[in-house]
Amino acid sequence: MSIVALRDAVVLLGRFPALSGVDLEVDAAEVVLLQGPNGAGKSTLLRFCAGLLRPHSGSAVVLGHDLRESRPAVRRSVGLLGHDTALYDDLTVTENLQFLARASRIEIEAVGSALNRLGVSARLHDVVVGQLSAGQRRRVALAGVALRRPELWLLDEPHAGLDQGGRDLVDGLVADAAADGATVLVASHELDRTLELATRRVTVVGGTITTDVVDAASVTDPPVQSKQES
Amino acid sequence: MSIVALRDAVVLLGRFPALSGVDLEVDAAEVVLLQGPNGAGKSTLLRFCAGLLRPHSGSAVVLGHDLRESRPAVRRSVGLLGHDTALYDDLTVTENLQFLARASRIEIEAVGSALNRLGVSARLHDVVVGQLSAGQRRRVALAGVALRRPELWLLDEPHAGLDQGGRDLVDGLVADAAADGATVLVASHELDRTLELATRRVTVVGGTITTDVVDAASVTDPPVQSKQES
Amino acid sequence: MSADAVNTGSRTTRLLGAAVLIGVLALILLGFFGAPEDDEQRDAVRMIFVHLPSAFGIYAAMATTAVGSVMWLWKRSRWWDIVAHSSAEIGVIFCGLTLFTGSVWGRPTWNTYWDWGDVRLVTTLILFLMLVGYLALRSAGGDENAMATRAAVVGLLAAVNVPIINRSVEWWSNRTLHQKSSLTDGNLEDLTLFTLFVGIVVWALFFVWAMIHRFRIGWLEHQLRDIDLETALIQRRAEAATESSGEESR
Amino acid sequence: MFADIWLVTNKDLRIEWRSRVTLSQVAPFALTVLVLFGFALDANPEVLTAATSGLFWLTVLFVAVVAVQRSTAIETADGARRALLLAGIEPSSVFVGKALAIAVQILGVEVLMVGGVLLFYDATVESLPLLLATCAVATLAIAASGTLLGALVAGVRARETVLPILLLPLLAPVLIAASRAFDDALGVLAVDGWAWLGLLAGFGIVNALLGMLAYGPLLEET
Amino acid sequence: MFADIWLVTNKDLRIEWRSRVTLSQVAPFALTVLVLFGFALDANPEVLTAATSGLFWLTVLFVAVVAVQRSTAIETADGARRALLLAGIEPSSVFVGKALAIAVQILGVEVLMVGGVLLFYDATVESLPLLLATCAVATLAIAASGTLLGALVAGVRARETVLPILLLPLLAPVLIAASRAFDDALGVLAVDGWAWLGLLAGFGIVNALLGMLAYGPLLEET
Ligand code: HEM
Ligand SMILES: Nc1ncnc2c1ncn2[C@@H]1O[C@H](COP(=O)(O)OP(=O)(O)OP(=O)(O)O)[C@@H](O)[C@H]1O
Ligand SMILES: Nc1ncnc2c1ncn2[C@@H]1O[C@H](COP(=O)(O)OP(=O)(O)OP(=O)(O)O)[C@@H](O)[C@H]1O
Ligand SMILES: [Mg+2]
Ligand SMILES: [Mg+2]
C-alpha cells in the first residue's frame, strides 16, 4: 500500500492554485526529495500531506486516510517541520516538548532523549523558546518531530539555519527513520546534502510535478554539487 | 579607516551575554564570513553592528560612529537582512519597497530594478507580502537591502530558503557590492557557498571570536559557477 | 447564463419587483386612507403596517441565514453559504427598519425614542449589533472557506436571538412597553388587520425579490472566481513549462 | 479527555503565570476601568450606586475581551495552532481547556474587583451566596463564549478589532442578567436575582455546547 | 520632515484601508460600547442623560485603545519596526505620522458616535462649535498619547494587556476635560466648556511634545 497517493490534487491558498494538479505515489520507507524554485509549491505540498489543507479537487489518500474526509486521523500520524517552528515562545524547551509528548500520548521520558538526539545542550532545556537563536529553535522543533516517531516525516528545509553538526544530525535522523520503515518527504534547496539521503528526486514547479526520478544510484553518488539547475 | 572596529565589546540580551567580548576590525571592501555553531552569537553580532543593540561594555565604532552614542547615524548607512524579513504583511511587494525607498530618500525607480535584480517575478509585484512563499519573501527582503546600496551590508544567512538561482543572485550581489567598495559581513552555515565569496573567515563561538583567517587566496578565485541567473 | 451575467434580473424578478411596487402603493393607500385611526394612538397606529412586517422580515431573514449556515457547516455547500450571506445582509436592513420605525413610533405613543428596560427592544438591538459584526467579519476577507465557516457560526449565534425577541414580551411581561401579540387576540379592526396582512405580504415579496438579486450577485461572484481559477490554474501550470529550464528570473 | 483538558488549561495558565499578565496587567486594567467609570460619572454618588452592578459587569466584559485576546495570541504566534492540530487532541477538549484557563483568570480578577467596588463605590453585600453564584456562572458563560469567538477570529487579519465587536454584543445578555442578579445581591434593586441567575446558567450551557461543537470546524480552517 | 510624516501616515492609512478595519470594525465597536452602557445602566433615563458626555468620551477612550493596538500591531509583526529604524526616518516624524493616522480614524468614529448619542441617549446639541472644537482637540491629545504609549509597549511581551492599563489612566484628564466641555456643548451642565477646552489643548500640546521627544529613545529599545 502506498503511503501517499495523490491524483490530480489541486489545493487553493485563498484563490491561488498553489498546487495545480499533483500526481504522486510514495511507498513505505522511501526518502523523497522535493526540489524546485521558490514559490513552486513544495511547502504547500508538505502541509497538504500533513492534513492541514483541504483538497479543492482531485483525490488524495495519505496513510490510508482520504484527505477529503478524515484529515484529523492523518495529522495524528505525521510529523511536520515547517518554515515556522510551531513552538510556544513563553514556554521553556522542556515544557514545549512535554506538552507535545502529552498531547500525542507519548511517554514523557522520550523528551530528554529527543533533545539529546538533536544536540540541544542542557543549558537550554530551561530557557524560554522565545530567547533561542534561530538554529537552536529549529533544533527544538526537529526534536518535537522526532519525539513523535511518525510514520510519515514531512520536513520543510530541515537543514536551514543549522550548523554543520546540526546538519549531520538531521541526515542521521532521516536515515534512521527510513531504516525503521518510516517514509520521509524532504523539501530542500540544499541539494548537495539531500541528494545523498534521498532515494528519489521529485521536482515541483508551478504547483505540479515535472520530473520524478527514482535515484537508487545517487545513494552511492558523491555530492557533486551542481547538475540540477544552473 | 576601518569600517567596523570592536574592542572587547560585550552585548547583553536580557541578562545573557550573547557577545562576551568581541575584538574585530574590518576594512573597507572586505567580505567577511561569520561562521560558528548555533547560538554562537553571529546574529547578535550583526544586529549589534547595525546599531540595533547597545554595547554593555567595551568600545565599538562602526562607519566612524561610536555605537555608544550615535547609533541612529549607523543605522541609516547599513543594510541588514535578518532572520525575519521586516516587511509589512498587509502591503504589497511594491508598496513595501516604495515605502523603504521613500523613507531612505532613494528615487522610487530603484524599486523596480532592485526587484528585477533579485528575480522577483512581475506576477508577485502586486501580491501582498503575507501571501508569499518563504523564499519569495526573502528575495523581497534582500531587494530591500540592495535598494539602499548601503556602505555596510550585514547579511544573516542570505542563502537560506533561496533556490539555486536565488543563491547565485546573492553571490553576485555580494561580489558586486564588494567591487563597488562596500563592506560585507555574512553570517552563514553554508560554507561551501560562502567560502568562495569571502576574503576572510571569522569563527564566532560562545560570543567571542576564536579564529580569524584572512583568506587572500579566495579573493582572486573567480566566483565559480557565478554569472547570476543560471 | 450569459444573459443573466449582464444583469441579475429575470422575468420572475421583474414581475416580483413590479408586484412589490404595486403592493407598496396599495399599502400606502390602505394604510393612510383605508384603515381607521386608533382610539388611543390616533394616526400613530399606522406605523404598525411597516413595523410588524419589518419585524417578521427579520425572522424570515434570520431563519434563512440559520438554515444556510447549518447547510454550509454540514454539506459545505457554497450555494447555501451565499444564501446565508445574502439573507443576513437583508436581515440587517429589516432589523434597522424595525428599530427605526419602532423608535419613531415610540415618540408619540411611549413618549420616548428608546427604552433600555424593554427586553424586546434590547434583544432586537443586540441582534442588530451581531449582524453588523457578522458583516464586519465577512468583510475582513481571507480564505473563502474559512470565512464561510466563521460566518456560519456567528450567523447561528445571532439567529438564537430570534426566538428570544419573539417570546420576550411573554417572559418579561412586566418589563416591556410592547403589547403582547395583537394578531391573535383579535381586537384589531377588520380593515386594519387586512392592511397589516397586505403589509406582511408586500414585505415578504420584497424579501424574496431582494434575496434573488443578492443571491445572484453572490453566485456570479462565485462563478467569476471559478473562471478566474481556471485561468489561474492554466497560468500556474504554464510556470512549470517555462521554468523547468531556468529559474524565475523574469 | 480530562487529561487533555488539563493539559491545555495547564499550558495556558503556565504561560500566563510566566508572563504574569493577569496578575500585573489585567487586574490593574480592571481597577483602572472601575476608577474611570467613577470619573466619567463624576462625583454623583446616587448615580454611581445605582450603576454599580452594571459597571462591575461591564468591566468584566472588557477584561474578558483582553483575556481572550491574549489567549488567542498564544495560539497564533509562530503557527503554534498547527501544533495543537497535529498533536491530535480532541477540539472539544482544547475548547474546554482554554475556556477553563480564561475562567480562572477572570474569576481572579473578579475577586479583586469586588473588593474595589466595595471600597470605591461604597457598596454592601446583602447576599453572599447569590454574589458568588453569579460570579461563577457568569464567568463560565463568558469564558465559553470568549473561547469560541477567540478561535473564530484567530485567522482573521485584524483580530484585535473584530473580536470585541463580535464578543461584546454576544455577551450583552450576560451583562444584563448578571447585573440584575448583582443588583439583588448588593441590595440595590428589589429584583429576583436567582431568576436572573437561572437565565444566566441557560445562556452559559447553550454557549458551552455550541462552543464544543463549533470549535473543531473552526480550528480546521486556518 | 513633512514628506516623512505623510509617508508614515499614508502607509498606516493604506494598511487600514486595505483591511477596512476602521470602517467595518472600529466604528461598530464604538456603537457596541455605547449600547452596552445603555444596557449596563438599564432603564434609568436620568442617569443616562447625566452621564452622556462621560460615556461618550469613555467610549472614545476604548476606541483609542483598539486603534492604537492595531497601529502597533502593524509595526511589530515580523520585525517591521526594525525597518523604520534602519530607514532612518526621524523618530519625531514617525511619531507625528502615526499619530495623525490614528487621529483620522478616531475622528471618523466620533462623527458616527455623535449620531448614536443623539439617538439612543436622547441628547441635543446646544453649541455646535464647542462640540466640534472639543472633538478635534481631544482627538489630537488622545492620538498623541496613544501613539507614544503604542511605541512604549511595542516590545513588551503581552502588549494586548499592557497598553490599556497604561493608556487609560494617562488619558483620564482628557476624559474629564472633554466630558465637561461636552456637558456644556450638550447643555447638560452649566459649566464653562471653553475653559475646559483650553485645559484639553494644554494637555494635548504637552503630550505631543513629550511624544516627539520620547519617541526616538523608545524606538531604540526593542
Ligand atoms: C425601537 C423600538 C422597537 C423595536 C426594536 C420593536 C421591535 C419589535 C419586534 C421585533 C416586533 C415583532 C414581535 C413579534 O410579533 O414577534 C414588534 C412587534 C410590535 N411592535 Fe414593536 N418595536 C419597537 C417599538 C414599538 C413601538 C413604539 C410600538 C407602538 C407603540 C410598537 C408596537 C408593536 C406592535 C403593536 C407589535 C406587534 C405585536 C404583535 O402583534 O405580536 N413597537 N416590535
Ligand atoms: N493568497 C495567495 N494569493 C496568491 N498567491 C499565493 C497566495 N498564497 C500563496 N500564494 C503563492 O503560492 C505559492 C506558495 O508556494 P509555497 O510556499 O508552497 O512555495 P515553496 O515551494 O515552499 O517555496 P519556497 O522555496 O520559497 O519555500 C507561492 O508562489 C505564493 O506566492
Ligand atoms: N534573554 C536571553 N536569555 C538567555 N539566553 C539568551 C537570551 N537571548 C538570547 N540568548 C542566547 O543568546 C544566543 C544568541 O545567539 P545568536 O542568535 O546571535 O546566535 P547565532 O550565532 O545567530 O545562532 P544561529 O546560527 O542559530 O542563528 C543564543 O545562545 C541564545 O540562547
Ligand atoms: Mg517553502
Ligand atoms: Mg542567527
mmCIF file of C-alpha atoms and ligand atoms in Angstrom, chain A residues 12-19 35-47 83 156-157 187-189 204, chain B residues 123-124 127-139 161-163, chain C residues 143 236 239 248, ligand 2:
data_model
loop_
_atom_site.group_PDB
_atom_site.id
_atom_site.type_symbol
_atom_site.label_atom_id
_atom_site.label_comp_id
_atom_site.label_asym_id
_atom_site.label_seq_id
_atom_site.Cartn_x
_atom_site.Cartn_y
_atom_site.Cartn_z
ATOM 1 C CA LEU A 12 -6.019 26.573 -3.218
ATOM 2 C CA LEU A 13 -4.439 29.130 -0.931
ATOM 3 C CA GLY A 14 -7.014 31.880 -0.960
ATOM 4 C CA ARG A 15 -7.838 31.767 -4.641
ATOM 5 C CA PHE A 16 -4.374 30.889 -5.799
ATOM 6 C CA PRO A 17 -3.850 27.318 -7.012
ATOM 7 C CA ALA A 18 -0.664 26.681 -5.063
ATOM 8 C CA LEU A 19 -0.911 23.057 -6.169
ATOM 9 C CA GLN A 35 13.143 20.295 -5.173
ATOM 10 C CA GLY A 36 12.078 23.254 -7.246
ATOM 11 C CA PRO A 37 12.258 27.018 -7.420
ATOM 12 C CA ASN A 38 10.887 29.411 -4.802
ATOM 13 C CA GLY A 39 7.135 29.527 -4.804
ATOM 14 C CA ALA A 40 6.859 26.221 -6.629
ATOM 15 C CA GLY A 41 4.535 24.748 -4.043
ATOM 16 C CA LYS A 42 6.836 22.494 -2.034
ATOM 17 C CA SER A 43 5.748 23.795 1.349
ATOM 18 C CA THR A 44 2.137 23.657 0.281
ATOM 19 C CA LEU A 45 2.543 20.056 -0.788
ATOM 20 C CA LEU A 46 4.010 19.132 2.585
ATOM 21 C CA ARG A 47 1.288 20.928 4.507
ATOM 22 C CA HIS A 83 9.183 27.097 7.943
ATOM 23 C CA ASP A 156 10.482 21.596 5.033
ATOM 24 C CA GLU A 157 14.103 22.666 4.618
ATOM 25 C CA ALA A 187 11.713 19.807 0.658
ATOM 26 C CA SER A 188 15.092 21.399 0.304
ATOM 27 C CA HIS A 189 17.242 23.749 -1.678
ATOM 28 C CA VAL A 204 7.935 20.637 -8.255
ATOM 29 C CA ARG B 123 3.279 38.478 -11.023
ATOM 30 C CA LEU B 124 4.348 38.996 -7.448
ATOM 31 C CA VAL B 127 0.828 40.458 -4.192
ATOM 32 C CA VAL B 128 0.569 41.193 -0.510
ATOM 33 C CA VAL B 129 3.784 40.091 1.211
ATOM 34 C CA GLY B 130 1.894 37.938 3.709
ATOM 35 C CA GLN B 131 0.992 35.583 0.859
ATOM 36 C CA LEU B 132 4.485 34.953 -0.463
ATOM 37 C CA SER B 133 6.407 31.710 -0.073
ATOM 38 C CA ALA B 134 9.349 31.692 2.312
ATOM 39 C CA GLY B 135 11.923 32.125 -0.433
ATOM 40 C CA GLN B 136 9.973 34.792 -2.303
ATOM 41 C CA ARG B 137 9.712 36.730 0.892
ATOM 42 C CA ARG B 138 13.424 36.604 1.494
ATOM 43 C CA ARG B 139 14.090 37.743 -2.025
ATOM 44 C CA GLY B 161 15.403 29.399 1.796
ATOM 45 C CA LEU B 162 16.526 30.503 -1.650
ATOM 46 C CA ASP B 163 16.535 28.231 -4.659
ATOM 47 C CA ASP C 143 -9.727 32.424 2.796
ATOM 48 C CA ARG C 236 0.200 28.171 -12.771
ATOM 49 C CA GLU C 239 5.062 28.223 -14.953
ATOM 50 C CA GLU C 248 12.091 32.596 -12.285
HETATM 51 N N1 LIG F 2 -3.362 34.024 -1.164
HETATM 52 C C1 LIG F 2 -2.471 33.905 -2.158
HETATM 53 N N2 LIG F 2 -2.605 34.617 -3.299
HETATM 54 C C2 LIG F 2 -1.743 34.489 -4.310
HETATM 55 N N3 LIG F 2 -0.687 33.679 -4.257
HETATM 56 C C3 LIG F 2 -0.489 32.970 -3.173
HETATM 57 C C4 LIG F 2 -1.354 33.043 -2.053
HETATM 58 N N4 LIG F 2 -0.910 32.226 -1.106
HETATM 59 C C5 LIG F 2 0.192 31.648 -1.613
HETATM 60 N N5 LIG F 2 0.460 32.096 -2.852
HETATM 61 C C6 LIG F 2 1.534 31.653 -3.729
HETATM 62 O O1 LIG F 2 1.568 30.250 -3.629
HETATM 63 C C7 LIG F 2 2.882 29.777 -3.664
HETATM 64 C C8 LIG F 2 3.152 29.058 -2.365
HETATM 65 O O2 LIG F 2 4.209 28.281 -2.566
HETATM 66 P P1 LIG F 2 4.960 27.511 -1.398
HETATM 67 O O3 LIG F 2 5.054 28.294 -0.160
HETATM 68 O O4 LIG F 2 4.394 26.156 -1.331
HETATM 69 O O5 LIG F 2 6.357 27.526 -2.129
HETATM 70 P P2 LIG F 2 7.665 26.755 -1.835
HETATM 71 O O6 LIG F 2 7.870 25.821 -2.963
HETATM 72 O O7 LIG F 2 7.655 26.233 -0.477
HETATM 73 O O8 LIG F 2 8.674 27.940 -1.980
HETATM 74 P P3 LIG F 2 9.958 28.299 -1.117
HETATM 75 O O9 LIG F 2 11.049 27.510 -1.733
HETATM 76 O O10 LIG F 2 10.131 29.759 -1.374
HETATM 77 O O11 LIG F 2 9.657 27.968 0.301
HETATM 78 C C9 LIG F 2 3.759 30.998 -3.826
HETATM 79 O O12 LIG F 2 4.046 31.172 -5.184
HETATM 80 C C10 LIG F 2 2.891 32.139 -3.342
HETATM 81 O O13 LIG F 2 3.200 33.344 -3.982
#
